Amino acid sequence: MSRRYWIGVACREHVARGVAGGFAQLCHGKAAPLARMAAGDGLVYYSPVEVLGGKTPCQAFTAIGTVGAGAPYRVSLGEDFRPWRRDVAFVAAQAAPIRPLLTQLAFITDPARWGYPLRFGHLQISAADFRLIAAAMQAALPPAPATPLFDESPTP
């Protein structure tokens, strides 16, 4: 199975919690986006705002890493909130604003409406887009000995 690459959308504050805890949580805790990912897939977070419900824009890629082995799992964060999570090995990286990359990213087909592809909170991207974002973030991605991190096979 070839490696795939994903963008998750979350506020910067929530991304920081995930990085600190070594997990990804997508689409307000839904299981389906996490189940689409496989161990070894690349994940980058885009943060539209600094805090959930806030108006201070972030508009940057804020974390990047590799999806870990194991299935999504649930955690309890209160009586009525039991979100799904997945382990991710995040790497050292700098936040990278999205605007300088708008005309270079293949998943953005219309730079005037660049936020449109991000609206669902989770999307698959090409290896080339992942590499471009990783370079902009100055990410220290570890090499994977058995399978190259940047699989050149086309994405569906």
PDB file of C-alpha atoms in Angstrom:
ATOM      1  CA  MET A   1       0.000   0.000   0.000  1.00  0.00           C
ATOM      2  CA  SER A   2       1.425   3.376  -0.924  1.00  0.00           C
ATOM      3  CA  ARG A   3       1.849   6.177   1.554  1.00  0.00           C
ATOM      4  CA  ARG A   4      -0.740   8.922   1.481  1.00  0.00           C
ATOM      5  CA  TYR A   5      -0.664  12.515   2.679  1.00  0.00           C
ATOM      6  CA  TRP A   6      -3.302  14.463   4.539  1.00  0.00           C
ATOM      7  CA  ILE A   7      -4.183  17.914   5.797  1.00  0.00           C
ATOM      8  CA  GLY A   8      -6.153  18.263   9.006  1.00  0.00           C
ATOM      9  CA  VAL A   9      -7.745  21.600   9.897  1.00  0.00           C
ATOM     10  CA  ALA A  10      -7.827  22.803  13.509  1.00  0.00           C
ATOM     11  CA  CYS A  11      -7.158  25.976  15.458  1.00  0.00           C
ATOM     12  CA  ARG A  12      -3.546  26.507  16.469  1.00  0.00           C
ATOM     13  CA  GLU A  13      -4.336  26.048  20.180  1.00  0.00           C
ATOM     14  CA  HIS A  14      -5.836  22.575  19.562  1.00  0.00           C
ATOM     15  CA  VAL A  15      -2.978  21.607  17.260  1.00  0.00           C
ATOM     16  CA  ALA A  16      -0.503  22.490  20.027  1.00  0.00           C
ATOM     17  CA  ARG A  17      -2.376  20.162  22.422  1.00  0.00           C
ATOM     18  CA  GLY A  18      -2.149  17.349  19.885  1.00  0.00           C
ATOM     19  CA  VAL A  19       1.542  17.914  19.284  1.00  0.00           C
ATOM     20  CA  ALA A  20       2.221  17.917  23.030  1.00  0.00           C
ATOM     21  CA  GLY A  21       0.218  14.706  23.463  1.00  0.00           C
ATOM     22  CA  GLY A  22       1.402  12.966  20.277  1.00  0.00           C
ATOM     23  CA  PHE A  23      -2.066  12.596  18.770  1.00  0.00           C
ATOM     24  CA  ALA A  24      -4.300  13.876  15.993  1.00  0.00           C
ATOM     25  CA  GLN A  25      -7.957  14.675  16.490  1.00  0.00           C
ATOM     26  CA  LEU A  26      -9.921  15.770  13.439  1.00  0.00           C
ATOM     27  CA  CYS A  27     -13.341  17.183  12.619  1.00  0.00           C
ATOM     28  CA  HIS A  28     -14.336  17.767  16.253  1.00  0.00           C
ATOM     29  CA  GLY A  29     -13.428  14.237  17.272  1.00  0.00           C
ATOM     30  CA  LYS A  30     -14.968  12.172  14.472  1.00  0.00           C
ATOM     31  CA  ALA A  31     -13.566   8.683  13.805  1.00  0.00           C
ATOM     32  CA  ALA A  32     -13.969   8.537   9.998  1.00  0.00           C
ATOM     33  CA  PRO A  33     -11.139  10.923   9.000  1.00  0.00           C
ATOM     34  CA  LEU A  34      -8.712   9.095  11.289  1.00  0.00           C
ATOM     35  CA  ALA A  35      -9.796   5.706   9.950  1.00  0.00           C
ATOM     36  CA  ARG A  36      -8.921   6.806   6.390  1.00  0.00           C
ATOM     37  CA  MET A  37      -5.301   7.260   7.412  1.00  0.00           C
ATOM     38  CA  ALA A  38      -2.771   4.423   7.663  1.00  0.00           C
ATOM     39  CA  ALA A  39       0.408   3.986   9.651  1.00  0.00           C
ATOM     40  CA  GLY A  40       3.219   5.848   7.903  1.00  0.00           C
ATOM     41  CA  ASP A  41       0.969   8.389   6.186  1.00  0.00           C
ATOM     42  CA  GLY A  42       2.020  12.026   6.388  1.00  0.00           C
ATOM     43  CA  LEU A  43      -0.193  14.530   8.219  1.00  0.00           C
ATOM     44  CA  VAL A  44       0.104  18.296   8.236  1.00  0.00           C
ATOM     45  CA  TYR A  45      -2.171  20.618  10.173  1.00  0.00           C
ATOM     46  CA  TYR A  46      -3.527  23.875   8.785  1.00  0.00           C
ATOM     47  CA  SER A  47      -4.803  26.360  11.390  1.00  0.00           C
ATOM     48  CA  PRO A  48      -7.218  29.013  10.132  1.00  0.00           C
ATOM     49  CA  VAL A  49      -7.422  30.741  13.541  1.00  0.00           C
ATOM     50  CA  GLU A  50      -5.440  30.874  16.775  1.00  0.00           C
ATOM     51  CA  VAL A  51      -8.240  29.632  19.078  1.00  0.00           C
ATOM     52  CA  LEU A  52     -11.535  27.854  18.422  1.00  0.00           C
ATOM     53  CA  GLY A  53     -14.286  30.418  17.970  1.00  0.00           C
ATOM     54  CA  GLY A  54     -11.756  33.251  17.964  1.00  0.00           C
ATOM     55  CA  LYS A  55     -11.336  35.910  15.330  1.00  0.00           C
ATOM     56  CA  THR A  56      -7.540  36.180  15.379  1.00  0.00           C
ATOM     57  CA  PRO A  57      -6.407  34.595  12.114  1.00  0.00           C
ATOM     58  CA  CYS A  58      -3.509  32.184  11.946  1.00  0.00           C
ATOM     59  CA  GLN A  59      -3.742  30.975   8.320  1.00  0.00           C
ATOM     60  CA  ALA A  60      -0.645  28.806   8.571  1.00  0.00           C
ATOM     61  CA  PHE A  61       0.482  25.207   8.526  1.00  0.00           C
ATOM     62  CA  THR A  62       1.267  24.596  12.182  1.00  0.00           C
ATOM     63  CA  ALA A  63       2.360  20.958  12.673  1.00  0.00           C
ATOM     64  CA  ILE A  64       3.586  18.043  10.597  1.00  0.00           C
ATOM     65  CA  GLY A  65       4.300  14.404  11.290  1.00  0.00           C
ATOM     66  CA  THR A  66       3.748  10.752  10.516  1.00  0.00           C
ATOM     67  CA  VAL A  67       0.699   8.699  11.475  1.00  0.00           C
ATOM     68  CA  GLY A  68       1.574   5.980  13.973  1.00  0.00           C
ATOM     69  CA  ALA A  69       0.600   2.341  14.047  1.00  0.00           C
ATOM     70  CA  GLY A  70      -2.637   1.353  15.690  1.00  0.00           C
ATOM     71  CA  ALA A  71      -6.269   2.140  15.149  1.00  0.00           C
ATOM     72  CA  PRO A  72      -8.110   5.296  16.179  1.00  0.00           C
ATOM     73  CA  TYR A  73      -9.090   5.269  19.847  1.00  0.00           C
ATOM     74  CA  ARG A  74     -11.564   7.156  22.013  1.00  0.00           C
ATOM     75  CA  VAL A  75     -10.824   9.348  24.993  1.00  0.00           C
ATOM     76  CA  SER A  76     -13.199  10.824  27.522  1.00  0.00           C
ATOM     77  CA  LEU A  77     -13.044  14.588  27.908  1.00  0.00           C
ATOM     78  CA  GLY A  78     -16.180  15.065  29.926  1.00  0.00           C
ATOM     79  CA  GLU A  79     -19.629  13.576  30.257  1.00  0.00           C
ATOM     80  CA  ASP A  80     -20.741  14.260  26.718  1.00  0.00           C
ATOM     81  CA  PHE A  81     -17.496  14.512  24.753  1.00  0.00           C
ATOM     82  CA  ARG A  82     -15.646  11.338  23.761  1.00  0.00           C
ATOM     83  CA  PRO A  83     -13.535  12.238  20.710  1.00  0.00           C
ATOM     84  CA  TRP A  84     -11.532   9.838  18.574  1.00  0.00           C
ATOM     85  CA  ARG A  85      -7.759  10.239  18.293  1.00  0.00           C
ATOM     86  CA  ARG A  86      -4.863   8.672  16.455  1.00  0.00           C
ATOM     87  CA  ASP A  87      -1.197   8.593  17.439  1.00  0.00           C
ATOM     88  CA  VAL A  88       1.077  10.834  15.366  1.00  0.00           C
ATOM     89  CA  ALA A  89       4.848  11.331  15.607  1.00  0.00           C
ATOM     90  CA  PHE A  90       5.174  15.073  15.105  1.00  0.00           C
ATOM     91  CA  VAL A  91       8.533  16.547  14.132  1.00  0.00           C
ATOM     92  CA  ALA A  92      10.221  19.866  14.764  1.00  0.00           C
ATOM     93  CA  ALA A  93       8.922  22.456  12.309  1.00  0.00           C
ATOM     94  CA  GLN A  94       8.172  26.158  11.985  1.00  0.00           C
ATOM     95  CA  ALA A  95       4.684  27.471  11.256  1.00  0.00           C
ATOM     96  CA  ALA A  96       4.420  28.399   7.570  1.00  0.00           C
ATOM     97  CA  PRO A  97       1.844  30.908   6.278  1.00  0.00           C
ATOM     98  CA  ILE A  98      -0.355  29.477   3.537  1.00  0.00           C
ATOM     99  CA  ARG A  99      -0.624  32.612   1.384  1.00  0.00           C
ATOM    100  CA  PRO A 100       2.886  32.439  -0.164  1.00  0.00           C
ATOM    101  CA  LEU A 101       2.121  28.853  -1.250  1.00  0.00           C
ATOM    102  CA  LEU A 102      -1.327  29.407  -2.784  1.00  0.00           C
ATOM    103  CA  THR A 103      -0.213  29.375  -6.423  1.00  0.00           C
ATOM    104  CA  GLN A 104       2.103  26.380  -5.883  1.00  0.00           C
ATOM    105  CA  LEU A 105      -0.215  23.941  -4.097  1.00  0.00           C
ATOM    106  CA  ALA A 106      -2.043  21.584  -6.474  1.00  0.00           C
ATOM    107  CA  PHE A 107      -5.015  21.092  -4.115  1.00  0.00           C
ATOM    108  CA  ILE A 108      -5.792  24.801  -4.417  1.00  0.00           C
ATOM    109  CA  THR A 109      -7.321  25.131  -7.864  1.00  0.00           C
ATOM    110  CA  ASP A 110      -8.552  28.714  -7.434  1.00  0.00           C
ATOM    111  CA  PRO A 111      -6.272  31.003  -5.390  1.00  0.00           C
ATOM    112  CA  ALA A 112      -9.134  33.517  -5.042  1.00  0.00           C
ATOM    113  CA  ARG A 113     -11.134  30.848  -3.179  1.00  0.00           C
ATOM    114  CA  TRP A 114      -8.219  29.053  -1.533  1.00  0.00           C
ATOM    115  CA  GLY A 115     -10.100  28.169   1.661  1.00  0.00           C
ATOM    116  CA  TYR A 116     -12.720  26.105  -0.179  1.00  0.00           C
ATOM    117  CA  PRO A 117     -10.783  22.773  -0.230  1.00  0.00           C
ATOM    118  CA  LEU A 118     -10.158  23.058   3.523  1.00  0.00           C
ATOM    119  CA  ARG A 119     -13.802  23.478   4.511  1.00  0.00           C
ATOM    120  CA  PHE A 120     -14.436  19.864   5.545  1.00  0.00           C
ATOM    121  CA  GLY A 121     -11.493  19.740   7.964  1.00  0.00           C
ATOM    122  CA  HIS A 122      -9.625  16.849   6.354  1.00  0.00           C
ATOM    123  CA  LEU A 123      -8.357  16.200   2.849  1.00  0.00           C
ATOM    124  CA  GLN A 124      -5.880  14.061   1.006  1.00  0.00           C
ATOM    125  CA  ILE A 125      -3.084  15.867  -0.831  1.00  0.00           C
ATOM    126  CA  SER A 126      -0.312  14.857  -3.208  1.00  0.00           C
ATOM    127  CA  ALA A 127       3.209  13.900  -2.159  1.00  0.00           C
ATOM    128  CA  ALA A 128       4.446  16.999  -3.999  1.00  0.00           C
ATOM    129  CA  ASP A 129       2.153  19.288  -1.982  1.00  0.00           C
ATOM    130  CA  PHE A 130       3.256  17.583   1.240  1.00  0.00           C
ATOM    131  CA  ARG A 131       6.926  18.089   0.295  1.00  0.00           C
ATOM    132  CA  LEU A 132       6.295  21.745  -0.540  1.00  0.00           C
ATOM    133  CA  ILE A 133       4.576  22.370   2.800  1.00  0.00           C
ATOM    134  CA  ALA A 134       7.271  20.440   4.700  1.00  0.00           C
ATOM    135  CA  ALA A 135       9.974  22.561   3.055  1.00  0.00           C
ATOM    136  CA  ALA A 136       8.124  25.778   3.898  1.00  0.00           C
ATOM    137  CA  MET A 137       7.875  24.576   7.517  1.00  0.00           C
ATOM    138  CA  GLN A 138      11.566  23.635   7.600  1.00  0.00           C
ATOM    139  CA  ALA A 139      10.389  20.270   8.876  1.00  0.00           C
ATOM    140  CA  ALA A 140      12.927  17.738  10.044  1.00  0.00           C
ATOM    141  CA  LEU A 141      11.095  14.710   8.676  1.00  0.00           C
ATOM    142  CA  PRO A 142      12.813  11.419   9.527  1.00  0.00           C
ATOM    143  CA  PRO A 143      13.662   9.031   6.712  1.00  0.00           C
ATOM    144  CA  ALA A 144      11.677   5.809   6.677  1.00  0.00           C
ATOM    145  CA  PRO A 145      14.053   2.904   5.949  1.00  0.00           C
ATOM    146  CA  ALA A 146      11.584   0.431   4.422  1.00  0.00           C
ATOM    147  CA  THR A 147       9.292   2.876   2.623  1.00  0.00           C
ATOM    148  CA  PRO A 148      10.289   6.326   1.401  1.00  0.00           C
ATOM    149  CA  LEU A 149       8.449   9.130   3.208  1.00  0.00           C
ATOM    150  CA  PHE A 150       7.635  10.826  -0.076  1.00  0.00           C
ATOM    151  CA  ASP A 151       5.996   8.211  -2.242  1.00  0.00           C
ATOM    152  CA  GLU A 152       5.944   9.429  -5.817  1.00  0.00           C
ATOM    153  CA  SER A 153       2.904   7.389  -6.838  1.00  0.00           C
ATOM    154  CA  PRO A 154      -0.064   9.532  -7.878  1.00  0.00           C
ATOM    155  CA  THR A 155      -2.846  10.059  -5.398  1.00  0.00           C
ATOM    156  CA  PRO A 156      -6.357   8.959  -6.379  1.00  0.00           C
TER     157      PRO A 156
END
